[in-house]
Coordinates of N, CA and C in Angstrom, one line a residue:
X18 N 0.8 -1.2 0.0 CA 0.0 0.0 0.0 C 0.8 1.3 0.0
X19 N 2.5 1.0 -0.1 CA 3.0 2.6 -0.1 C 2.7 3.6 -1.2
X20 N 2.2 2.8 -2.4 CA 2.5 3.6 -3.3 C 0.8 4.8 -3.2
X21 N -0.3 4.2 -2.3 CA -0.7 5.0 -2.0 C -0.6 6.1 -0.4
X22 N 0.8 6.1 -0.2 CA 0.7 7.2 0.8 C 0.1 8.5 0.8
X23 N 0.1 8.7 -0.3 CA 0.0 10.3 -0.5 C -1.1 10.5 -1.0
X24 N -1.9 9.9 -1.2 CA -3.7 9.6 -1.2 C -4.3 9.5 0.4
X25 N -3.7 9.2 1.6 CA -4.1 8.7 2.7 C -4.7 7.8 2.5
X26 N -4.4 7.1 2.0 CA -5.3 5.1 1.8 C -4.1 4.2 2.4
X27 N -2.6 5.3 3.4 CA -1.7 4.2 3.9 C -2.3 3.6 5.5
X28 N -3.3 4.8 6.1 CA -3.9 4.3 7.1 C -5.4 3.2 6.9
X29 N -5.3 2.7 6.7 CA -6.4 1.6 6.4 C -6.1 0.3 7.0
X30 N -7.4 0.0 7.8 CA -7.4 -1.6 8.5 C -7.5 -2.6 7.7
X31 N -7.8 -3.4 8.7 CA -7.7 -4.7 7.7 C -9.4 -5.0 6.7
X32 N -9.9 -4.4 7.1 CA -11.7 -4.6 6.8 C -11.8 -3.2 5.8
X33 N -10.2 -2.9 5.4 CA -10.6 -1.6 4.6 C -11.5 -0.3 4.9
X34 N -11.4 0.1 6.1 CA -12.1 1.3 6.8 C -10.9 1.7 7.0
X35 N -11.1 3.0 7.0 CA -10.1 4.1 7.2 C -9.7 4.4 8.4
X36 N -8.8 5.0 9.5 CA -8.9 5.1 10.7 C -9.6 6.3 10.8
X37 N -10.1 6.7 12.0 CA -10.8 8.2 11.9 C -10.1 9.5 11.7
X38 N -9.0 9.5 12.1 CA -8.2 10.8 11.2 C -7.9 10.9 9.9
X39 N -7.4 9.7 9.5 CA -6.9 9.6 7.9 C -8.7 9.5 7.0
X40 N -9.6 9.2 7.3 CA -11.3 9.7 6.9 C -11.2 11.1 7.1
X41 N -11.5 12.0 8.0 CA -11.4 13.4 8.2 C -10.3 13.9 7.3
X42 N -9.1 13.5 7.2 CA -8.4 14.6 6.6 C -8.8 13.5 5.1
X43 N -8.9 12.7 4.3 CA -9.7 12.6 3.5 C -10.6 13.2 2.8
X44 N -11.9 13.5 3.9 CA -13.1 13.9 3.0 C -12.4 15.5 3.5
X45 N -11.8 16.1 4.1 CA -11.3 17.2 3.8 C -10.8 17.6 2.5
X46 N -10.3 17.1 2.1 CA -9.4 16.8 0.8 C -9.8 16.6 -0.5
X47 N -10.9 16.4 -0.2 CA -12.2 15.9 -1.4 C -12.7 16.8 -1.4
X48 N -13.2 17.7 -0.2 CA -14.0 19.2 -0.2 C -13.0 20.0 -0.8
X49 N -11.9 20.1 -0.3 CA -11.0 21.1 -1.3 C -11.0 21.0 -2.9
X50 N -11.0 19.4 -3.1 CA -11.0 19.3 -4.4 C -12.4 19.7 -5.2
X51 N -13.2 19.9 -4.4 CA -14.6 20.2 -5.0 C -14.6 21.7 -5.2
X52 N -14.3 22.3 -4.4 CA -13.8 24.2 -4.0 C -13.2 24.2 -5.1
X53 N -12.1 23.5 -5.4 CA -11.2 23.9 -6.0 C -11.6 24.1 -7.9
X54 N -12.4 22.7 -8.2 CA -13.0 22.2 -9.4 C -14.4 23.7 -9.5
X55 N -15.0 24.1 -8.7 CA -15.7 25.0 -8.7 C -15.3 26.5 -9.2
X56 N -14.0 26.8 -8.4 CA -13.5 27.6 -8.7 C -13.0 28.0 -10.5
X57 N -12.5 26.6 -10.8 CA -11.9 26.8 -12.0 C -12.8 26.7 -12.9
X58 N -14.0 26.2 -12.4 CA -15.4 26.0 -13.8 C -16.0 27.2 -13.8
X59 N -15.8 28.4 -12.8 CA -15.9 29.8 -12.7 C -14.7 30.7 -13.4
X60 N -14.3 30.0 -13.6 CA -12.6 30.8 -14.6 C -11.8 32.0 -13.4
X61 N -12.2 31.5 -12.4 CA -11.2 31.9 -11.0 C -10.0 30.8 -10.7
X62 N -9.3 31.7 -10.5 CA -8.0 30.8 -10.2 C -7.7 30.3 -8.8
X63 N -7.2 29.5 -8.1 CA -7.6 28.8 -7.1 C -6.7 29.4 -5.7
X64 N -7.5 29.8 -5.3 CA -6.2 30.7 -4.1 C -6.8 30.2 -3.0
X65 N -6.2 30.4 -1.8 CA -6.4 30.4 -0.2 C -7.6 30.9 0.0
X66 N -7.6 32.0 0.1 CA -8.6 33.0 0.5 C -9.9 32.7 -0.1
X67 N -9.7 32.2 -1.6 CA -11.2 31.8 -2.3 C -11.7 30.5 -1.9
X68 N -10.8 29.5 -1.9 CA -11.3 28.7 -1.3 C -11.6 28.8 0.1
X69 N -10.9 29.2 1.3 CA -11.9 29.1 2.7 C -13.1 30.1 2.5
X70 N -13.3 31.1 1.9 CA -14.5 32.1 1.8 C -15.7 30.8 1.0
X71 N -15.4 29.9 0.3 CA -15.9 29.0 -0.5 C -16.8 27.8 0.3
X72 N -15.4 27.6 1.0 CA -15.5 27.0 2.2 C -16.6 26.8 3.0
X73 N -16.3 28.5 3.9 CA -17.6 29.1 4.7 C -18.8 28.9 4.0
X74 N -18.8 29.9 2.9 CA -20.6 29.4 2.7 C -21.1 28.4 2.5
X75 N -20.1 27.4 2.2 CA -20.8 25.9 2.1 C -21.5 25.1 3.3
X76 N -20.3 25.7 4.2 CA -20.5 24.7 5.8 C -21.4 25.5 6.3
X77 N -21.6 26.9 6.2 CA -22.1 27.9 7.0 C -23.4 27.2 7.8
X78 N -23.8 27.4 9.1 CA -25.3 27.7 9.5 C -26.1 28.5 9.2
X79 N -26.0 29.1 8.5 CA -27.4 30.5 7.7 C -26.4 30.0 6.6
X80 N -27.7 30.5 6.2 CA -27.6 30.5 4.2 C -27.0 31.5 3.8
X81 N -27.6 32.6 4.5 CA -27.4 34.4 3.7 C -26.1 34.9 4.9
X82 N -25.5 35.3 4.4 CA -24.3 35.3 5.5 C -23.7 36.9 4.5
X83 N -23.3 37.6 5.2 CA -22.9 38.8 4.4 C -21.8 39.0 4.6
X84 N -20.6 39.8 4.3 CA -19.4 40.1 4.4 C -19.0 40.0 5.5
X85 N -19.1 40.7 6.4 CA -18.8 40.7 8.1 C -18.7 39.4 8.5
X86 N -20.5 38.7 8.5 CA -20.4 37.1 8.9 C -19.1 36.4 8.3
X87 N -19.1 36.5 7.1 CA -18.1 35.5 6.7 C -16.6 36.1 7.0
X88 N -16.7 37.2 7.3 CA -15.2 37.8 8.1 C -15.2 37.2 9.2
X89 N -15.9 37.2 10.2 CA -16.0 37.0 11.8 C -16.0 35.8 11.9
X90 N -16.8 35.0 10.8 CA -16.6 33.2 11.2 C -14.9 32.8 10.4
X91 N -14.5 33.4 9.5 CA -12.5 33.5 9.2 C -12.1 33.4 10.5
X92 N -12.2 34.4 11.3 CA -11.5 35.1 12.4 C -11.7 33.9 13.6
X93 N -13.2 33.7 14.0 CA -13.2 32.3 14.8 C -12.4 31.3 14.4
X94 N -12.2 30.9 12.7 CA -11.6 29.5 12.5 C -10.3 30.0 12.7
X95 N -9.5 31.1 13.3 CA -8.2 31.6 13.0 C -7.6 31.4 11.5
X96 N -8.5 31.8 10.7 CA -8.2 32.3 9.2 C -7.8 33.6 9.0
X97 N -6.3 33.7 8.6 CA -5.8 35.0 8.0 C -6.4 35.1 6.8
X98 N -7.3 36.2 6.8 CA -8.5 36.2 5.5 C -8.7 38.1 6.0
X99 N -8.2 39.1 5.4 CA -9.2 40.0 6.1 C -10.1 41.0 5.6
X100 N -10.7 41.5 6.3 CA -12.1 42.1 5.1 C -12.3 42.9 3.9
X101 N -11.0 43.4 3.4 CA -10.9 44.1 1.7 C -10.8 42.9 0.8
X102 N -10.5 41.7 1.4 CA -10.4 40.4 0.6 C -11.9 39.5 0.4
X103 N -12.1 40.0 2.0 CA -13.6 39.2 1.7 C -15.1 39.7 0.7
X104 N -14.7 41.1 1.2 CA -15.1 41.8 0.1 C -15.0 42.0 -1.4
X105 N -13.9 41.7 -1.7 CA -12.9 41.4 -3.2 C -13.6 39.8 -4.0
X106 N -13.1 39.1 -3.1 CA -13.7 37.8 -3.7 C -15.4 37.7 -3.3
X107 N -16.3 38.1 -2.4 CA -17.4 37.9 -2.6 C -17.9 38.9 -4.4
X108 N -17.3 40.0 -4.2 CA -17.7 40.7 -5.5 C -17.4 39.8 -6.8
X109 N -16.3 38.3 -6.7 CA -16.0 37.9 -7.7 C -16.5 36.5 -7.9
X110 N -17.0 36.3 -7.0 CA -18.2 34.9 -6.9 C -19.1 35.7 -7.5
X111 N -19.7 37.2 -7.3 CA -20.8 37.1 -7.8 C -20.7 37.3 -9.3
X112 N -19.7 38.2 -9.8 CA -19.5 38.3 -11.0 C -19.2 36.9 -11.6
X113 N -19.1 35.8 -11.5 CA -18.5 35.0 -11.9 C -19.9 33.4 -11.5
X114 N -21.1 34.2 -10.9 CA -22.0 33.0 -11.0 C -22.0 32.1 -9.8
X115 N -21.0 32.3 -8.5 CA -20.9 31.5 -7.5 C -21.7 31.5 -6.2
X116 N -21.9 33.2 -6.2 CA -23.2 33.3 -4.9 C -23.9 34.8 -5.9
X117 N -24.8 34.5 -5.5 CA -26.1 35.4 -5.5 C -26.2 36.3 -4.1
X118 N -25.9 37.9 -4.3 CA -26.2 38.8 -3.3 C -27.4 39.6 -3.5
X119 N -27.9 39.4 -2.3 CA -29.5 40.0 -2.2 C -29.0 41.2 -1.4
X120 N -29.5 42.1 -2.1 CA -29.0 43.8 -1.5 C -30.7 44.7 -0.4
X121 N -30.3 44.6 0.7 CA -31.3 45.2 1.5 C -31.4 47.1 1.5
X122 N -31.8 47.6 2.3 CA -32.2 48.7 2.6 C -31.1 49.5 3.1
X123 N -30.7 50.2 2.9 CA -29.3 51.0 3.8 C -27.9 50.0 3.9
X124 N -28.3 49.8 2.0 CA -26.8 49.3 1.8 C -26.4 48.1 2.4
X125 N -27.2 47.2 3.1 CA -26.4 45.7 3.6 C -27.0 44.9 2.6
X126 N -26.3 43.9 2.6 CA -26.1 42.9 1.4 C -26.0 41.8 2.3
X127 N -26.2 40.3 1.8 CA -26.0 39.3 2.3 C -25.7 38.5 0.7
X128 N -25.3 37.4 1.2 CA -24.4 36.6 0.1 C -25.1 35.1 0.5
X129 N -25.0 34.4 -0.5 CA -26.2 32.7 -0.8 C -25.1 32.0 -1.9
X130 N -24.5 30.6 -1.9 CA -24.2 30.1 -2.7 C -25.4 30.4 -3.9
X131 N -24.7 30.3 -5.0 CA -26.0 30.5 -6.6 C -26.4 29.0 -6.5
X132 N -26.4 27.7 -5.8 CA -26.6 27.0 -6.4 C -28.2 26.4 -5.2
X133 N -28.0 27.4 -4.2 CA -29.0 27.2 -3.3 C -30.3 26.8 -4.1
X134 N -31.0 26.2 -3.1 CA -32.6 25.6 -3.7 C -33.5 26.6 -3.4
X135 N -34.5 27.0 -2.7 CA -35.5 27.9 -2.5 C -35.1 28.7 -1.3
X136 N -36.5 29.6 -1.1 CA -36.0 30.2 0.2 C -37.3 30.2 0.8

């Protein structure tokens, strides 16, 4: 099994289940690759910053989460991400088809993956 080390398929029992860390950093890894595949079918190039912002509104608990939220939940996960950035890349998900911003009254905005189902 060395030649898959670098897959994480070197932690595996005998019944072929994964141990619970080498799973976790796994399906992490698979989300990145999904972020990442997203990214480029949006003709965005694949950086840090777009992917954890990508990240967030995927995992998020609210749907509609606006610049700030997605700054402040960065800041909780100790993500160096900071808010001219988050601002920067949410303006380029939208240009680019990734989230849908619903713009309120006195200028606040909130931000929705584009691929959400109803509301």
């Amino acid at each position: 099994m060395g030649d898959f080390h670098y897959l994480g398929w070197d932690n595996v029992n005998p019944d072929h289940t994964c141990i619970k860390r080498s799973c976790e950093a796994a399906s992490a890894r698979k989300l990145t690759m999904v972020e990442n595949s997203e990214l480029r079918k949006a003709g965005l190039k694949v950086t840090l910053p777009r992917v954890k912002i990508l990240q967030m509104l995927d995992s998020a608990e609210q749907r509609h989460m606006s610049a700030e939220d997605v700054y402040k939940a960065l800041m909780e996960a100790s993500e160096d991400v900071g808010l001219a950035t988050v601002y920067r890349v949410l303006t380029q998900f939208e240009a680019a088809g990734l989230v849908v911003r619903h713009n309120f009254d006195g200028g606040h905005a909130v931000f929705e993956l584009a691929d959400g189902g109803h509301h």
